[in-house]
mmCIF file of C-alpha atoms and ligand atoms in Angstrom:
data_model
loop_
_atom_site.group_PDB
_atom_site.id
_atom_site.type_symbol
_atom_site.label_atom_id
_atom_site.label_comp_id
_atom_site.label_asym_id
_atom_site.label_seq_id
_atom_site.Cartn_x
_atom_site.Cartn_y
_atom_site.Cartn_z
ATOM 1 C CA GLU A 1 -16.633 -43.501 46.235
ATOM 2 C CA GLN A 2 -19.551 -41.155 46.672
ATOM 3 C CA TYR A 3 -17.249 -38.305 47.702
ATOM 4 C CA LYS A 4 -14.957 -39.024 44.802
ATOM 5 C CA GLN A 5 -17.878 -38.606 42.413
ATOM 6 C CA GLU A 6 -18.819 -35.418 44.134
ATOM 7 C CA MET A 7 -15.282 -34.058 43.721
ATOM 8 C CA GLN A 8 -15.246 -35.098 40.083
ATOM 9 C CA ALA A 9 -18.421 -33.116 39.482
ATOM 10 C CA PHE A 10 -17.106 -30.037 41.291
ATOM 11 C CA GLU A 11 -16.692 -27.293 38.686
ATOM 12 C CA ALA A 12 -14.306 -24.508 39.544
ATOM 13 C CA HIS A 13 -13.647 -21.997 36.771
ATOM 14 C CA THR A 14 -12.424 -19.202 38.982
ATOM 15 C CA PRO A 15 -9.715 -19.028 41.659
ATOM 16 C CA ASP A 16 -12.470 -18.391 44.246
ATOM 17 C CA LEU A 17 -14.185 -21.659 43.465
ATOM 18 C CA VAL A 18 -10.884 -23.551 43.502
ATOM 19 C CA GLU A 19 -10.256 -22.191 46.967
ATOM 20 C CA ALA A 20 -13.763 -23.325 48.017
ATOM 21 C CA PHE A 21 -12.859 -26.805 46.841
ATOM 22 C CA ARG A 22 -9.674 -26.746 48.921
ATOM 23 C CA ILE A 23 -11.511 -25.671 52.062
ATOM 24 C CA LYS A 24 -14.269 -28.238 51.599
ATOM 25 C CA TYR A 25 -12.040 -31.245 50.996
ATOM 26 C CA LEU A 26 -8.470 -30.444 52.039
ATOM 27 C CA GLY A 27 -8.844 -27.726 54.661
ATOM 28 C CA THR A 28 -8.194 -28.228 58.387
ATOM 29 C CA LYS A 29 -11.892 -28.931 58.862
ATOM 30 C CA GLY A 30 -12.249 -30.486 55.438
ATOM 31 C CA LEU A 31 -13.602 -33.865 54.530
ATOM 32 C CA VAL A 32 -10.236 -35.609 54.231
ATOM 33 C CA LYS A 33 -9.205 -34.554 57.747
ATOM 34 C CA THR A 34 -12.608 -35.548 59.169
ATOM 35 C CA VAL A 35 -12.478 -39.005 57.635
ATOM 36 C CA MET A 36 -8.878 -39.373 58.857
ATOM 37 C CA GLY A 37 -10.191 -38.625 62.353
ATOM 38 C CA GLU A 38 -12.367 -41.735 62.105
ATOM 39 C CA MET A 39 -9.182 -43.842 62.155
ATOM 40 C CA LYS A 40 -9.209 -44.041 65.920
ATOM 41 C CA ASN A 41 -12.599 -45.764 65.857
ATOM 42 C CA VAL A 42 -11.483 -48.449 63.422
ATOM 43 C CA PRO A 43 -10.697 -51.923 64.907
ATOM 44 C CA VAL A 44 -6.952 -52.723 64.896
ATOM 45 C CA GLU A 45 -7.135 -55.563 62.381
ATOM 46 C CA GLN A 46 -8.894 -53.279 59.824
ATOM 47 C CA LYS A 47 -6.642 -50.281 60.404
ATOM 48 C CA LYS A 48 -4.197 -51.233 57.604
ATOM 49 C CA ALA A 49 -6.828 -51.710 54.905
ATOM 50 C CA PHE A 50 -8.739 -48.606 56.025
ATOM 51 C CA GLY A 51 -5.518 -46.589 56.011
ATOM 52 C CA GLN A 52 -4.808 -47.596 52.418
ATOM 53 C CA VAL A 53 -8.277 -46.541 51.275
ATOM 54 C CA LEU A 54 -7.929 -43.233 53.147
ATOM 55 C CA ASN A 55 -4.516 -42.493 51.632
ATOM 56 C CA GLU A 56 -5.832 -43.171 48.179
ATOM 57 C CA PHE A 57 -8.804 -40.882 48.886
ATOM 58 C CA LYS A 58 -6.496 -38.109 50.065
ATOM 59 C CA GLU A 59 -4.311 -38.421 46.987
ATOM 60 C CA PHE A 60 -7.380 -38.302 44.769
ATOM 61 C CA ALA A 61 -8.525 -35.089 46.433
ATOM 62 C CA GLU A 62 -5.062 -33.501 46.081
ATOM 63 C CA GLN A 63 -4.780 -34.428 42.409
ATOM 64 C CA ARG A 64 -8.218 -33.072 41.694
ATOM 65 C CA TYR A 65 -7.311 -29.838 43.458
ATOM 66 C CA ALA A 66 -4.116 -29.464 41.457
ATOM 67 C CA LEU A 67 -6.036 -30.000 38.230
ATOM 68 C CA LEU A 68 -8.710 -27.456 39.072
ATOM 69 C CA LYS A 69 -6.054 -24.932 40.009
ATOM 70 C CA GLU A 70 -4.283 -25.392 36.702
ATOM 71 C CA HIS A 71 -7.400 -24.830 34.611
ATOM 72 C CA ALA A 72 -9.019 -22.100 36.653
ATOM 73 C CA GLY A 73 -9.274 -18.905 34.657
ATOM 74 C CA GLU A 74 -9.233 -20.604 31.287
ATOM 75 C CA GLN A 75 -12.920 -20.036 30.725
ATOM 76 C CA THR A 76 -13.351 -16.895 32.753
ATOM 77 C CA ASP A 77 -15.596 -15.198 30.241
ATOM 78 C CA THR A 78 -18.462 -17.614 30.769
ATOM 79 C CA GLY A 79 -21.174 -17.578 33.349
ATOM 80 C CA THR A 80 -20.210 -15.818 36.543
ATOM 81 C CA SER A 81 -17.087 -14.254 34.991
ATOM 82 C CA ALA A 82 -16.212 -10.752 36.142
ATOM 83 C CA LYS A 83 -14.902 -9.602 32.745
ATOM 84 C CA ASP A 84 -16.679 -6.695 31.093
ATOM 85 C CA ILE A 85 -17.033 -7.698 27.482
ATOM 86 C CA THR A 86 -18.530 -4.315 26.571
ATOM 87 C CA LEU A 87 -15.180 -2.542 27.098
ATOM 88 C CA PRO A 88 -13.674 -1.264 23.815
ATOM 89 C CA GLY A 89 -10.874 -3.460 22.503
ATOM 90 C CA ASP A 90 -7.245 -2.467 22.036
ATOM 91 C CA LEU A 91 -6.659 -0.454 18.869
ATOM 92 C CA PHE A 92 -5.002 -2.495 16.160
ATOM 93 C CA PRO A 93 -2.581 -0.230 14.298
ATOM 94 C CA VAL A 94 -3.497 -0.047 10.619
ATOM 95 C CA GLY A 95 -1.287 1.330 7.867
ATOM 96 C CA THR A 96 -1.879 4.431 5.805
ATOM 97 C CA ARG A 97 -1.905 4.897 2.090
ATOM 98 C CA HIS A 98 1.381 6.084 0.662
ATOM 99 C CA PRO A 99 1.101 9.722 -0.500
ATOM 100 C CA LEU A 100 2.177 8.741 -4.020
ATOM 101 C CA ASN A 101 -0.640 6.224 -4.180
ATOM 102 C CA LEU A 102 -3.113 8.781 -2.875
ATOM 103 C CA VAL A 103 -2.181 11.207 -5.618
ATOM 104 C CA LYS A 104 -1.967 8.524 -8.296
ATOM 105 C CA ASN A 105 -5.499 7.424 -7.390
ATOM 106 C CA GLN A 106 -6.734 11.019 -7.560
ATOM 107 C CA ILE A 107 -5.166 11.452 -10.995
ATOM 108 C CA ILE A 108 -6.737 8.216 -12.209
ATOM 109 C CA SER A 109 -10.167 9.146 -10.927
ATOM 110 C CA ILE A 110 -10.063 12.553 -12.639
ATOM 111 C CA PHE A 111 -9.199 11.032 -16.014
ATOM 112 C CA ARG A 112 -11.659 8.172 -15.548
ATOM 113 C CA ARG A 113 -14.408 10.780 -15.453
ATOM 114 C CA LEU A 114 -13.252 11.925 -18.904
ATOM 115 C CA GLY A 115 -13.531 8.392 -20.232
ATOM 116 C CA PHE A 116 -9.876 7.327 -19.983
ATOM 117 C CA ALA A 117 -9.179 3.667 -19.185
ATOM 118 C CA VAL A 118 -6.134 2.498 -17.209
ATOM 119 C CA ALA A 119 -3.405 0.558 -19.053
ATOM 120 C CA GLU A 120 -0.173 -0.831 -17.660
ATOM 121 C CA GLY A 121 3.058 -2.174 -19.105
ATOM 122 C CA PRO A 122 6.283 -3.820 -17.903
ATOM 123 C CA GLU A 123 9.014 -1.934 -16.007
ATOM 124 C CA ILE A 124 11.682 -4.017 -17.731
ATOM 125 C CA GLU A 125 11.348 -3.013 -21.366
ATOM 126 C CA ASP A 126 13.085 -3.558 -24.641
ATOM 127 C CA ASP A 127 14.730 -0.817 -26.642
ATOM 128 C CA TRP A 128 11.943 -0.746 -29.223
ATOM 129 C CA HIS A 129 9.060 0.020 -26.872
ATOM 130 C CA ASN A 130 10.969 2.533 -24.764
ATOM 131 C CA PHE A 131 12.868 4.305 -27.567
ATOM 132 C CA GLY A 132 12.614 2.993 -31.133
ATOM 133 C CA ALA A 133 8.840 3.014 -31.484
ATOM 134 C CA MET A 134 8.719 6.416 -29.834
ATOM 135 C CA ASN A 135 10.758 7.881 -32.679
ATOM 136 C CA LEU A 136 14.138 7.765 -30.966
ATOM 137 C CA PRO A 137 16.360 5.733 -33.329
ATOM 138 C CA GLU A 138 19.570 4.262 -31.967
ATOM 139 C CA ASP A 139 21.886 7.232 -32.387
ATOM 140 C CA HIS A 140 19.301 9.856 -31.528
ATOM 141 C CA PRO A 141 20.827 12.481 -29.223
ATOM 142 C CA ALA A 142 17.592 12.742 -27.239
ATOM 143 C CA ARG A 143 18.385 9.343 -25.735
ATOM 144 C CA ASP A 144 20.964 11.147 -23.652
ATOM 145 C CA MET A 145 18.192 13.220 -22.110
ATOM 146 C CA GLN A 146 17.238 10.167 -20.111
ATOM 147 C CA ASP A 147 20.094 8.332 -18.427
ATOM 148 C CA THR A 148 19.108 4.766 -18.955
ATOM 149 C CA PHE A 149 19.739 1.737 -16.763
ATOM 150 C CA TYR A 150 20.628 -1.119 -19.109
ATOM 151 C CA ILE A 151 20.359 -4.716 -18.024
ATOM 152 C CA ASN A 152 23.725 -6.439 -18.389
ATOM 153 C CA GLN A 153 22.618 -9.825 -19.693
ATOM 154 C CA ASN A 154 21.001 -8.335 -22.784
ATOM 155 C CA PRO A 155 21.831 -4.949 -24.337
ATOM 156 C CA ASP A 156 18.290 -4.823 -25.680
ATOM 157 C CA TRP A 157 16.802 -4.792 -22.185
ATOM 158 C CA LEU A 158 16.482 -1.748 -19.980
ATOM 159 C CA LEU A 159 14.447 -0.288 -17.153
ATOM 160 C CA ARG A 160 11.877 1.953 -18.814
ATOM 161 C CA THR A 161 12.820 5.614 -18.579
ATOM 162 C CA HIS A 162 9.275 6.872 -19.115
ATOM 163 C CA THR A 163 5.735 5.515 -19.275
ATOM 164 C CA SER A 164 5.645 6.468 -22.966
ATOM 165 C CA SER A 165 6.685 2.835 -23.476
ATOM 166 C CA VAL A 166 3.141 1.905 -22.438
ATOM 167 C CA GLN A 167 1.805 4.103 -25.266
ATOM 168 C CA ALA A 168 3.709 1.775 -27.590
ATOM 169 C CA ARG A 169 2.264 -1.334 -25.942
ATOM 170 C CA VAL A 170 -1.271 0.050 -26.165
ATOM 171 C CA MET A 171 -0.985 1.070 -29.836
ATOM 172 C CA GLU A 172 0.395 -2.372 -30.582
ATOM 173 C CA ASN A 173 -2.749 -4.028 -29.236
ATOM 174 C CA GLN A 174 -5.589 -1.568 -29.783
ATOM 175 C CA LYS A 175 -7.141 0.234 -32.704
ATOM 176 C CA PRO A 176 -8.326 3.864 -32.465
ATOM 177 C CA PRO A 177 -10.248 5.341 -30.814
ATOM 178 C CA ILE A 178 -7.767 4.943 -27.963
ATOM 179 C CA ARG A 179 -8.138 6.771 -24.667
ATOM 180 C CA VAL A 180 -5.852 5.509 -21.888
ATOM 181 C CA ILE A 181 -3.814 6.653 -18.934
ATOM 182 C CA CYS A 182 -0.829 4.612 -17.826
ATOM 183 C CA PRO A 183 0.434 4.997 -14.276
ATOM 184 C CA GLY A 184 3.765 3.413 -13.376
ATOM 185 C CA ARG A 185 7.301 3.538 -12.046
ATOM 186 C CA VAL A 186 10.162 4.687 -14.243
ATOM 187 C CA TYR A 187 13.926 4.624 -13.769
ATOM 188 C CA ARG A 188 16.760 7.002 -14.573
ATOM 189 C CA ASN A 189 20.397 6.781 -13.639
ATOM 190 C CA GLU A 190 20.619 9.938 -11.565
ATOM 191 C CA THR A 191 22.428 10.742 -8.359
ATOM 192 C CA ILE A 192 19.989 10.642 -5.462
ATOM 193 C CA SER A 193 19.317 13.990 -3.806
ATOM 194 C CA ALA A 194 16.383 15.996 -2.468
ATOM 195 C CA ARG A 195 15.499 16.890 -6.059
ATOM 196 C CA ALA A 196 16.333 13.756 -8.024
ATOM 197 C CA HIS A 197 16.023 10.020 -7.596
ATOM 198 C CA CYS A 198 16.924 6.942 -9.597
ATOM 199 C CA PHE A 199 13.265 6.004 -9.843
ATOM 200 C CA PHE A 200 10.039 7.959 -9.782
ATOM 201 C CA HIS A 201 6.466 7.685 -10.999
ATOM 202 C CA GLN A 202 4.622 8.975 -14.018
ATOM 203 C CA VAL A 203 1.117 8.934 -15.376
ATOM 204 C CA GLU A 204 1.038 8.855 -19.147
ATOM 205 C CA GLY A 205 -2.010 9.835 -21.165
ATOM 206 C CA LEU A 206 -2.828 8.940 -24.765
ATOM 207 C CA TYR A 207 -5.850 9.902 -26.815
ATOM 208 C CA ILE A 208 -6.134 8.952 -30.485
ATOM 209 C CA ASP A 209 -9.213 9.466 -32.630
ATOM 210 C CA GLU A 210 -10.341 11.363 -35.687
ATOM 211 C CA ASN A 211 -10.061 15.144 -35.340
ATOM 212 C CA VAL A 212 -8.207 15.261 -32.036
ATOM 213 C CA SER A 213 -6.638 18.719 -31.810
ATOM 214 C CA PHE A 214 -4.185 20.674 -29.691
ATOM 215 C CA ALA A 215 -7.211 22.493 -28.243
ATOM 216 C CA ASP A 216 -8.461 19.142 -26.914
ATOM 217 C CA LEU A 217 -5.076 18.554 -25.303
ATOM 218 C CA LYS A 218 -5.098 21.936 -23.593
ATOM 219 C CA GLN A 219 -8.678 21.644 -22.428
ATOM 220 C CA THR A 220 -8.110 18.167 -21.012
ATOM 221 C CA LEU A 221 -5.066 19.306 -19.061
ATOM 222 C CA TYR A 222 -6.755 22.488 -17.839
ATOM 223 C CA PHE A 223 -9.590 20.355 -16.548
ATOM 224 C CA PHE A 224 -7.107 18.078 -14.841
ATOM 225 C CA VAL A 225 -5.214 20.803 -12.947
ATOM 226 C CA GLN A 226 -8.416 22.489 -11.842
ATOM 227 C CA GLU A 227 -9.771 19.247 -10.467
ATOM 228 C CA MET A 228 -6.441 18.512 -8.806
ATOM 229 C CA PHE A 229 -5.530 21.924 -7.397
ATOM 230 C CA GLY A 230 -8.740 23.977 -7.519
ATOM 231 C CA GLN A 231 -10.466 26.381 -9.903
ATOM 232 C CA HIS A 232 -8.069 29.297 -9.410
ATOM 233 C CA VAL A 233 -4.789 27.585 -10.136
ATOM 234 C CA LYS A 234 -2.642 29.346 -12.741
ATOM 235 C CA VAL A 235 -0.892 27.313 -15.441
ATOM 236 C CA ARG A 236 1.036 28.055 -18.590
ATOM 237 C CA PHE A 237 2.067 26.089 -21.672
ATOM 238 C CA ARG A 238 5.655 26.419 -22.827
ATOM 239 C CA PRO A 239 6.869 25.188 -26.261
ATOM 240 C CA SER A 240 9.175 22.204 -25.859
ATOM 241 C CA TYR A 241 10.635 19.273 -27.711
ATOM 242 C CA PHE A 242 9.990 15.531 -27.509
ATOM 243 C CA PRO A 243 10.810 13.181 -30.400
ATOM 244 C CA PHE A 244 7.431 11.443 -30.096
ATOM 245 C CA THR A 245 5.221 14.547 -30.198
ATOM 246 C CA GLU A 246 4.979 17.443 -32.654
ATOM 247 C CA PRO A 247 4.280 20.128 -31.637
ATOM 248 C CA SER A 248 5.309 19.620 -28.024
ATOM 249 C CA ALA A 249 4.658 21.650 -24.896
ATOM 250 C CA GLU A 250 5.411 21.509 -21.226
ATOM 251 C CA MET A 251 2.921 22.674 -18.672
ATOM 252 C CA ASP A 252 4.000 24.773 -15.707
ATOM 253 C CA ILE A 253 1.972 25.523 -12.618
ATOM 254 C CA SER A 254 2.221 28.771 -10.674
ATOM 255 C CA CYS A 255 4.213 28.660 -7.463
ATOM 256 C CA GLN A 256 1.272 30.103 -5.537
ATOM 257 C CA ILE A 257 0.194 26.515 -5.200
ATOM 258 C CA CYS A 258 3.114 25.603 -2.947
ATOM 259 C CA GLY A 259 3.127 28.918 -1.123
ATOM 260 C CA GLY A 260 6.441 29.841 -2.741
ATOM 261 C CA GLU A 261 8.396 29.807 0.458
ATOM 262 C CA GLY A 262 9.919 26.569 1.696
ATOM 263 C CA CYS A 263 9.523 25.049 -1.736
ATOM 264 C CA ASN A 264 12.767 23.992 -3.384
ATOM 265 C CA ILE A 265 11.421 23.148 -6.817
ATOM 266 C CA CYS A 266 10.280 26.566 -8.094
ATOM 267 C CA LYS A 267 13.823 27.633 -8.969
ATOM 268 C CA HIS A 268 12.739 31.223 -8.203
ATOM 269 C CA THR A 269 10.975 31.655 -11.528
ATOM 270 C CA GLY A 270 7.538 31.438 -9.996
ATOM 271 C CA TRP A 271 6.665 28.395 -12.109
ATOM 272 C CA VAL A 272 7.048 24.631 -11.640
ATOM 273 C CA GLU A 273 6.989 22.187 -14.518
ATOM 274 C CA ILE A 274 4.498 19.367 -13.994
ATOM 275 C CA LEU A 275 4.212 17.573 -17.315
ATOM 276 C CA GLY A 276 5.348 17.125 -20.894
ATOM 277 C CA SER A 277 2.821 16.830 -23.715
ATOM 278 C CA GLY A 278 2.146 17.210 -27.398
ATOM 279 C CA MET A 279 0.417 15.899 -30.510
ATOM 280 C CA VAL A 280 1.469 12.307 -31.230
ATOM 281 C CA HIS A 281 4.129 12.355 -33.970
ATOM 282 C CA PRO A 282 2.793 10.868 -37.249
ATOM 283 C CA LYS A 283 5.806 8.536 -37.345
ATOM 284 C CA VAL A 284 4.781 7.039 -34.007
ATOM 285 C CA LEU A 285 1.280 6.379 -35.323
ATOM 286 C CA GLU A 286 2.672 4.804 -38.485
ATOM 287 C CA ASN A 287 4.966 2.571 -36.414
ATOM 288 C CA PHE A 288 1.810 0.830 -35.269
ATOM 289 C CA GLY A 289 -0.064 0.855 -38.546
ATOM 290 C CA ILE A 290 -2.337 3.706 -37.536
ATOM 291 C CA ASP A 291 -3.235 5.876 -40.547
ATOM 292 C CA SER A 292 -1.884 9.329 -39.659
ATOM 293 C CA THR A 293 -3.922 11.008 -42.382
ATOM 294 C CA LYS A 294 -7.102 9.783 -40.740
ATOM 295 C CA TYR A 295 -6.196 9.868 -37.069
ATOM 296 C CA THR A 296 -4.507 12.367 -34.789
ATOM 297 C CA GLY A 297 -3.834 12.187 -31.082
ATOM 298 C CA PHE A 298 -2.335 13.845 -28.081
ATOM 299 C CA ALA A 299 -0.151 12.456 -25.339
ATOM 300 C CA PHE A 300 1.184 13.688 -22.041
ATOM 301 C CA GLY A 301 3.357 12.409 -19.222
ATOM 302 C CA MET A 302 3.275 13.848 -15.712
ATOM 303 C CA GLY A 303 5.428 13.237 -12.652
ATOM 304 C CA VAL A 304 3.463 11.909 -9.695
ATOM 305 C CA GLU A 305 6.152 12.965 -7.185
ATOM 306 C CA ARG A 306 6.087 16.501 -8.496
ATOM 307 C CA ILE A 307 2.333 16.771 -8.128
ATOM 308 C CA THR A 308 2.451 15.202 -4.657
ATOM 309 C CA GLN A 309 5.189 17.638 -3.612
ATOM 310 C CA LEU A 310 2.988 20.548 -4.625
ATOM 311 C CA LYS A 311 -0.150 19.120 -3.104
ATOM 312 C CA TYR A 312 1.343 18.185 0.268
ATOM 313 C CA GLN A 313 4.369 20.502 0.493
ATOM 314 C CA VAL A 314 6.887 17.689 0.581
ATOM 315 C CA ASN A 315 10.262 19.236 -0.187
ATOM 316 C CA ASP A 316 12.570 16.219 -0.299
ATOM 317 C CA LEU A 317 12.039 13.480 -2.893
ATOM 318 C CA ARG A 318 13.870 10.916 -0.795
ATOM 319 C CA LEU A 319 11.055 10.893 1.763
ATOM 320 C CA TYR A 320 8.903 8.920 -0.652
ATOM 321 C CA SER A 321 11.089 5.845 -0.538
ATOM 322 C CA GLN A 322 12.592 5.934 2.952
ATOM 323 C CA ASN A 323 9.389 4.602 4.539
ATOM 324 C CA ASP A 324 9.920 6.608 7.697
ATOM 325 C CA VAL A 325 6.692 6.098 9.654
ATOM 326 C CA ARG A 326 6.863 9.666 10.974
ATOM 327 C CA PHE A 327 6.403 10.783 7.362
ATOM 328 C CA LEU A 328 3.881 8.141 6.341
ATOM 329 C CA LYS A 329 1.735 8.606 9.453
ATOM 330 C CA GLN A 330 0.969 12.176 8.418
ATOM 331 C CA PHE A 331 -1.300 10.815 5.698
ATOM 332 C CA THR A 332 -3.569 8.967 8.141
ATOM 333 C CA GLY A 333 -7.193 9.432 7.228
ATOM 334 C CA VAL A 334 -6.506 10.844 3.765
ATOM 335 C CA ILE A 335 -8.438 8.681 1.352
HETATM 336 N N1 LIG B 401 7.925 10.911 -21.799
HETATM 337 C C1 LIG B 401 8.165 12.290 -21.482
HETATM 338 C C2 LIG B 401 9.125 12.387 -20.303
HETATM 339 O O1 LIG B 401 9.287 11.413 -19.605
HETATM 340 C C3 LIG B 401 6.898 13.013 -21.165
HETATM 341 C C4 LIG B 401 5.950 13.074 -22.313
HETATM 342 C C5 LIG B 401 4.965 12.115 -22.482
HETATM 343 C C6 LIG B 401 6.021 14.086 -23.235
HETATM 344 C C7 LIG B 401 4.091 12.162 -23.525
HETATM 345 C C8 LIG B 401 5.148 14.172 -24.297
HETATM 346 C C9 LIG B 401 4.187 13.218 -24.444
HETATM 347 O O2 LIG B 401 9.698 13.415 -20.040
#
């Protein structure tokens, strides 16, 4: 019984200690063998009873050994363990920010500094917010400019074709002064290629207050491109047409920015279009009960993919949605 207690108390956390246990109790010169050797000194009439006790003792020792062997190594990092816990751990692979998110965040932070707040709206829109309120009545030819995805169940539902729909949602809920930017995904039914996709991203801007002028629009956008691309970037405004702004202009950026060569969006004119803009059409203001004799405003909508392409020399739009890690990994460490 005394030896049994001793064995019970024997702690063996490592294979070495388990082996020490084996040698001490079960080895050729171990305790079990030694006690067995006493058999010859036992009187004949007690041999049977003594044998039983011995067998039981041997079994106990073997079971204990098996148990120690099974658990050895489970707690190796305690006490006499040989593990070096100061070694650096294995690197856990972490993801990277998607380039479109990087650029979207940069755009947001630039406009935040000018006092713009972020507003969002739904991607599934109704005809009114996407078109009607933006001064595109039902049979307006400009609707064809944007190939719309309609949702079958309800002809009034569609996937928004531009973030201008968020302008409508903001004007519906806020009174001037209004100063918001609206980042989001938009959809157009276009054949997918290096230069077009059926969805892309825009950041819309809307500023409505008393005495907002076209000069404010230009200055705001100049500030934006300089913050985004540097002080020396060249831009130009080109007269354009949008039903929801009057006058309207598109802003182009000089191809120097993308190094010209290897860029497939310059169309060899030396300029790349990056946004549409203009003074909010009085009709749009009136649609939301905003007095157009008191208030004026400007709005703009820029393509996030386009800006990202220029910033990081990405020349195929499809890369943004293929999620190829070889592409995504290149943005490691960019914050
Ligand atoms: N919604 C226009 C487009 O998607 C861009 C735009 C926004 C133009 C706001 C003027 C004012 O092309």
